[in-house]
PDB file of C-alpha atoms in Angstrom:
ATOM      1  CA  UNK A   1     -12.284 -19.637  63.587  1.00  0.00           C
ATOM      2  CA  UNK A   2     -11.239 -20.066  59.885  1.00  0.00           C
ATOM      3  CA  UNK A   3      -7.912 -20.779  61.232  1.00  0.00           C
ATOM      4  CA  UNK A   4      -8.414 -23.872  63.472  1.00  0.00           C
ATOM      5  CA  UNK A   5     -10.948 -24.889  60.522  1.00  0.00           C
ATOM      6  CA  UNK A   6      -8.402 -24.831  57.904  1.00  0.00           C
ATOM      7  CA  UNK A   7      -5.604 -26.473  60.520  1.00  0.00           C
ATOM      8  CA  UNK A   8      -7.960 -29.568  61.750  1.00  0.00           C
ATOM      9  CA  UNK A   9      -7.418 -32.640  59.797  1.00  0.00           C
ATOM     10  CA  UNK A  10     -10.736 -34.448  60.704  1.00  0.00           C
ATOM     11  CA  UNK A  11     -13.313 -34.252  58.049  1.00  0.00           C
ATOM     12  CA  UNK A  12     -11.569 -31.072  56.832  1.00  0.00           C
ATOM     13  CA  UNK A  13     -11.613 -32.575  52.843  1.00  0.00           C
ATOM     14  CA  UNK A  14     -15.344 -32.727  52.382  1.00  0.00           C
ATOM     15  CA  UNK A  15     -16.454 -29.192  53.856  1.00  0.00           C
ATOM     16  CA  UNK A  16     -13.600 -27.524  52.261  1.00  0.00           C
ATOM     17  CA  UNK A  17     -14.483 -28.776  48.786  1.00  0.00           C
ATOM     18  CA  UNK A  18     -18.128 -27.760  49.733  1.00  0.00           C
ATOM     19  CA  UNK A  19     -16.660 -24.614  50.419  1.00  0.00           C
ATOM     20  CA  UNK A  20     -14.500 -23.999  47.169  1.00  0.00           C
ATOM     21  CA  UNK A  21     -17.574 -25.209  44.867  1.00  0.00           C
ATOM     22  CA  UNK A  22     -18.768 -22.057  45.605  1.00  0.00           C
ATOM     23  CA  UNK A  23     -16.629 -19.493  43.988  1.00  0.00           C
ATOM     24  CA  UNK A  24     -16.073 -22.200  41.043  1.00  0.00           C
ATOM     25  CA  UNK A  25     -19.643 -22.678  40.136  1.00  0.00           C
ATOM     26  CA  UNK A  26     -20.579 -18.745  40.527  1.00  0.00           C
ATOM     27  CA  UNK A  27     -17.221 -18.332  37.821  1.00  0.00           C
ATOM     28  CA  UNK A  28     -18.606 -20.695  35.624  1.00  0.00           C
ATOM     29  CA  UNK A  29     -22.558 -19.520  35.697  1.00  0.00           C
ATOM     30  CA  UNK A  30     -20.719 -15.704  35.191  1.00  0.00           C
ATOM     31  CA  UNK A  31     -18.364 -17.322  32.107  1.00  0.00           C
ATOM     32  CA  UNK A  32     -21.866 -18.748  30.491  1.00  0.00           C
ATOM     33  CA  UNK A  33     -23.561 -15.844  30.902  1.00  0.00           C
ATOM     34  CA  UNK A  34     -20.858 -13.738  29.347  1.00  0.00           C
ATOM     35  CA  UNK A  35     -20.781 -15.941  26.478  1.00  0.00           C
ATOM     36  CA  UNK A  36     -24.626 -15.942  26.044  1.00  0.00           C
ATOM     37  CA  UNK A  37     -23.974 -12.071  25.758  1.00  0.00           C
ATOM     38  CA  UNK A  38     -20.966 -11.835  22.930  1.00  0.00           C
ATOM     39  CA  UNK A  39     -23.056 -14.152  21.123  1.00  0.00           C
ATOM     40  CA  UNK A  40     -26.365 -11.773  21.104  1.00  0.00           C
ATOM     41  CA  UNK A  41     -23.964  -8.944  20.205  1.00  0.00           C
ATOM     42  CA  UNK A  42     -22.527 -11.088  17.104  1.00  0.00           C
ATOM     43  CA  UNK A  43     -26.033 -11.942  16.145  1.00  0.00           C
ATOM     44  CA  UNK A  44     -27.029  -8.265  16.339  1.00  0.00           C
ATOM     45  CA  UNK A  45     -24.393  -7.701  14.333  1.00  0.00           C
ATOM     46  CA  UNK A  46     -24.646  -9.799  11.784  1.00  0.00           C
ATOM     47  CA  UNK A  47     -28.205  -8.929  11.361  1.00  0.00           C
ATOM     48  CA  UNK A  48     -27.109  -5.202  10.679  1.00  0.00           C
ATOM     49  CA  UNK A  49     -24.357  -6.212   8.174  1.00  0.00           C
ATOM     50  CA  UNK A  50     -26.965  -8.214   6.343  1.00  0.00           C
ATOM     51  CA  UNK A  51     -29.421  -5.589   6.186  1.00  0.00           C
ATOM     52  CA  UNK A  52     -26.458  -2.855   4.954  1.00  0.00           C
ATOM     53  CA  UNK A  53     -25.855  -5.547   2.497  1.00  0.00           C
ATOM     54  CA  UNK A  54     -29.467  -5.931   1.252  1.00  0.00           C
ATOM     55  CA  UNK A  55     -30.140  -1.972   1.125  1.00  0.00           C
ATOM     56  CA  UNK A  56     -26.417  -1.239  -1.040  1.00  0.00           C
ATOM     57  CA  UNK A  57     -27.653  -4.331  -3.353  1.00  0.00           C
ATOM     58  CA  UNK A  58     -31.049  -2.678  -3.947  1.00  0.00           C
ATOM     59  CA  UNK A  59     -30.048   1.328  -4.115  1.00  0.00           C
ATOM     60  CA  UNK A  60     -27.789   1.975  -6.999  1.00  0.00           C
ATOM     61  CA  UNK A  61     -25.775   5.893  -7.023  1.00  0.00           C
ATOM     62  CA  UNK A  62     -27.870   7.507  -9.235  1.00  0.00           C
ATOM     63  CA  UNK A  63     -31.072   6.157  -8.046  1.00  0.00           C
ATOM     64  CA  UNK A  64     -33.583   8.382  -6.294  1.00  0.00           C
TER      65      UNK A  64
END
């Protein structure tokens, strides 16, 4: 079936862009996503460096 659909020459342009949108939008929802999720990691870790920062700054050696 997917061989006489990709052969025919009537119409063909339309449903196979339909088709290929697909694949290209779930890539690009996927790439988003994956972004969303470094930059809640670099955020995190920020936050911890900060804090690590704040609590050397504060505690001296020789401080009890």
């Amino acid at each position: 079936m997917l061989g006489r659909f990709w052969v025919s020459k009537r119409g063909n342009f339309a449903v196979a862009t339909a088709v290929a949108m697909v694949p290209l939008m779930l890539g690009l929802a996927a790439s988003i996503d994956l972004i969303g999720t470094s930059d809640d990691a670099a955020q995190l870790q920020n936050s911890l460096d900060a804090a690590g920062l704040a609590m050397g700054t504060k505690y001296q050696p020789g401080m009890s």
